[in-house]
Amino acid sequence: MLRRHSYDGGQDALRELLKDWELWCAELMESHLSYPVLAYFRSQHDNQSWMASLTAILDTCALSKSASTTRASARQNSLSRSPAMRSSIFSQVFGTEPKPLPHDRLPPEELSRIRDTLAQYGLKLKDGEEADHQLRALRGMYEPYIFALAT
């Protein structure tokens, strides 16, 4: 998603997309907390899962937060992540405890490849131990909940 928004004006488009997702996450929370049975309904189409979409947005926000971004996009990133985080935490409604992932979804060599790819498109992610720790901490806030729901 970050690579696809690397064109001129792409950061503005990404901010708008994250703004739309902020609203979507708020609506998801409202509907699924009011009617928990909705979470059991699956799409009739392959590769159309609200959990996969939510995870993609959370991953985008976590990576974006690791990037050198402007104050405005950082603000929108934080706004979008907040309801998305709450949406992932509603797994508690179903009594599911956060579950540690069986393996790292983003091992260091894959993160390095992502950094290199994004750098080719003009988005330089912060590098180093502190940046890696920040990204792991952000991912740790939602991945165990998403994994519990998916399981």
Tab-separated table of C-alpha atoms in Angstrom:
chain	number	residue	atom	x	y	z
A	1	MET	CA	0.000	0.000	0.000
A	2	LEU	CA	2.866	2.373	0.805
A	3	ARG	CA	4.593	1.560	-2.480
A	4	ARG	CA	1.383	2.076	-4.436
A	5	HIS	CA	1.025	5.561	-2.939
A	6	SER	CA	4.566	6.661	-3.787
A	7	TYR	CA	3.499	8.734	-6.817
A	8	ASP	CA	3.179	12.534	-6.803
A	9	GLY	CA	0.219	13.333	-4.588
A	10	GLY	CA	0.182	9.768	-3.274
A	11	GLN	CA	0.726	10.782	0.344
A	12	ASP	CA	-2.400	12.932	0.171
A	13	ALA	CA	-4.316	10.013	-1.336
A	14	LEU	CA	-2.991	7.727	1.404
A	15	ARG	CA	-4.120	10.196	4.078
A	16	GLU	CA	-7.604	10.186	2.548
A	17	LEU	CA	-7.614	6.399	2.381
A	18	LEU	CA	-6.602	6.122	6.032
A	19	LYS	CA	-9.279	8.661	6.921
A	20	ASP	CA	-11.865	6.461	5.184
A	21	TRP	CA	-10.533	3.423	7.052
A	22	GLU	CA	-10.812	5.315	10.316
A	23	LEU	CA	-14.535	5.686	9.658
A	24	TRP	CA	-14.809	2.051	8.513
A	25	CYS	CA	-13.137	0.823	11.716
A	26	ALA	CA	-15.459	2.911	13.865
A	27	GLU	CA	-18.472	1.508	12.009
A	28	LEU	CA	-17.084	-2.029	12.290
A	29	MET	CA	-16.727	-1.645	16.028
A	30	GLU	CA	-20.211	-0.231	16.402
A	31	SER	CA	-21.887	-2.941	14.341
A	32	HIS	CA	-19.870	-5.903	15.638
A	33	LEU	CA	-20.016	-4.891	19.285
A	34	SER	CA	-23.766	-4.282	19.028
A	35	TYR	CA	-24.343	-7.500	17.062
A	36	PRO	CA	-21.436	-9.873	17.818
A	37	VAL	CA	-22.903	-12.592	15.624
A	38	LEU	CA	-21.841	-10.496	12.588
A	39	ALA	CA	-18.241	-11.545	13.189
A	40	TYR	CA	-19.188	-15.123	12.306
A	41	PHE	CA	-20.385	-14.187	8.825
A	42	ARG	CA	-17.754	-14.628	6.176
A	43	SER	CA	-17.573	-13.116	2.727
A	44	GLN	CA	-18.941	-15.277	-0.055
A	45	HIS	CA	-15.900	-14.378	-2.110
A	46	ASP	CA	-12.339	-15.630	-1.791
A	47	ASN	CA	-9.747	-13.182	-0.497
A	48	GLN	CA	-12.317	-10.745	0.890
A	49	SER	CA	-11.890	-10.912	4.640
A	50	TRP	CA	-12.507	-7.929	6.893
A	51	MET	CA	-9.792	-9.256	9.225
A	52	ALA	CA	-7.247	-9.445	6.405
A	53	SER	CA	-8.181	-5.922	5.338
A	54	LEU	CA	-7.937	-4.629	8.885
A	55	THR	CA	-4.539	-6.288	9.269
A	56	ALA	CA	-3.321	-4.712	6.012
A	57	ILE	CA	-4.334	-1.261	7.270
A	58	LEU	CA	-2.714	-1.853	10.663
A	59	ASP	CA	0.481	-3.015	8.946
A	60	THR	CA	0.419	0.058	6.698
A	61	CYS	CA	0.019	2.331	9.720
A	62	ALA	CA	2.819	0.583	11.620
A	63	LEU	CA	5.212	0.795	8.665
A	64	SER	CA	4.154	4.357	7.908
A	65	LYS	CA	4.866	5.350	11.496
A	66	SER	CA	8.368	3.945	10.958
A	67	ALA	CA	8.809	6.196	7.925
A	68	SER	CA	10.008	9.766	7.811
A	69	THR	CA	6.639	11.421	7.279
A	70	THR	CA	5.238	14.882	7.608
A	71	ARG	CA	3.435	15.942	10.763
A	72	ALA	CA	0.048	15.898	8.963
A	73	SER	CA	0.425	12.338	7.676
A	74	ALA	CA	1.753	11.195	11.039
A	75	ARG	CA	-1.340	12.707	12.668
A	76	GLN	CA	-3.686	10.918	10.235
A	77	ASN	CA	-1.719	7.709	10.727
A	78	SER	CA	-2.269	7.952	14.479
A	79	LEU	CA	-5.956	8.712	14.036
A	80	SER	CA	-6.437	5.733	11.741
A	81	ARG	CA	-4.517	3.369	13.968
A	82	SER	CA	-6.583	4.208	17.057
A	83	PRO	CA	-9.973	2.841	15.917
A	84	ALA	CA	-8.228	0.013	14.089
A	85	MET	CA	-6.553	-0.940	17.349
A	86	ARG	CA	-9.883	-0.871	19.153
A	87	SER	CA	-11.366	-3.015	16.393
A	88	SER	CA	-8.693	-5.647	16.849
A	89	ILE	CA	-9.179	-5.610	20.611
A	90	PHE	CA	-12.880	-6.425	20.333
A	91	SER	CA	-11.771	-10.050	20.147
A	92	GLN	CA	-12.222	-9.844	23.902
A	93	VAL	CA	-15.989	-9.754	23.331
A	94	PHE	CA	-15.672	-13.380	22.235
A	95	GLY	CA	-13.539	-14.264	25.224
A	96	THR	CA	-10.477	-14.860	23.065
A	97	GLU	CA	-7.195	-14.108	24.741
A	98	PRO	CA	-4.429	-12.606	22.623
A	99	LYS	CA	-2.339	-15.391	21.114
A	100	PRO	CA	1.339	-15.188	20.286
A	101	LEU	CA	1.986	-15.821	16.634
A	102	PRO	CA	3.662	-19.154	15.827
A	103	HIS	CA	6.268	-17.306	13.736
A	104	ASP	CA	7.331	-13.747	12.992
A	105	ARG	CA	5.283	-12.364	10.111
A	106	LEU	CA	8.062	-9.887	9.358
A	107	PRO	CA	11.499	-11.424	9.909
A	108	PRO	CA	14.513	-9.068	9.707
A	109	GLU	CA	15.470	-10.101	6.162
A	110	GLU	CA	11.931	-9.412	4.912
A	111	LEU	CA	11.864	-6.025	6.665
A	112	SER	CA	15.188	-5.210	5.018
A	113	ARG	CA	13.740	-6.155	1.618
A	114	ILE	CA	10.685	-3.955	2.269
A	115	ARG	CA	12.928	-1.036	3.278
A	116	ASP	CA	14.971	-1.447	0.085
A	117	THR	CA	11.856	-1.645	-2.100
A	118	LEU	CA	10.234	1.392	-0.511
A	119	ALA	CA	13.497	3.354	-0.770
A	120	GLN	CA	13.460	2.730	-4.534
A	121	TYR	CA	10.080	4.471	-4.585
A	122	GLY	CA	11.226	7.429	-2.481
A	123	LEU	CA	9.971	6.341	0.945
A	124	LYS	CA	12.866	5.971	3.340
A	125	LEU	CA	11.973	3.966	6.430
A	126	LYS	CA	13.916	4.646	9.566
A	127	ASP	CA	16.557	1.999	10.084
A	128	GLY	CA	18.352	0.629	13.093
A	129	GLU	CA	17.634	-1.131	16.337
A	130	GLU	CA	15.394	1.609	17.752
A	131	ALA	CA	13.222	1.732	14.609
A	132	ASP	CA	12.958	-2.065	14.571
A	133	HIS	CA	11.970	-2.075	18.241
A	134	GLN	CA	9.294	0.587	17.610
A	135	LEU	CA	7.863	-1.392	14.692
A	136	ARG	CA	7.810	-4.632	16.740
A	137	ALA	CA	6.077	-2.797	19.594
A	138	LEU	CA	3.417	-1.380	17.277
A	139	ARG	CA	2.797	-4.766	15.683
A	140	GLY	CA	2.673	-6.368	19.114
A	141	MET	CA	-0.300	-4.151	19.968
A	142	TYR	CA	-2.561	-5.752	17.357
A	143	GLU	CA	-1.114	-8.970	15.934
A	144	PRO	CA	-1.944	-11.203	18.954
A	145	TYR	CA	-5.577	-10.019	18.881
A	146	ILE	CA	-5.957	-10.459	15.139
A	147	PHE	CA	-4.363	-13.907	15.373
A	148	ALA	CA	-6.757	-14.872	18.193
A	149	LEU	CA	-9.751	-13.758	16.124
A	150	ALA	CA	-8.514	-15.509	13.006
A	151	THR	CA	-7.921	-18.722	14.915
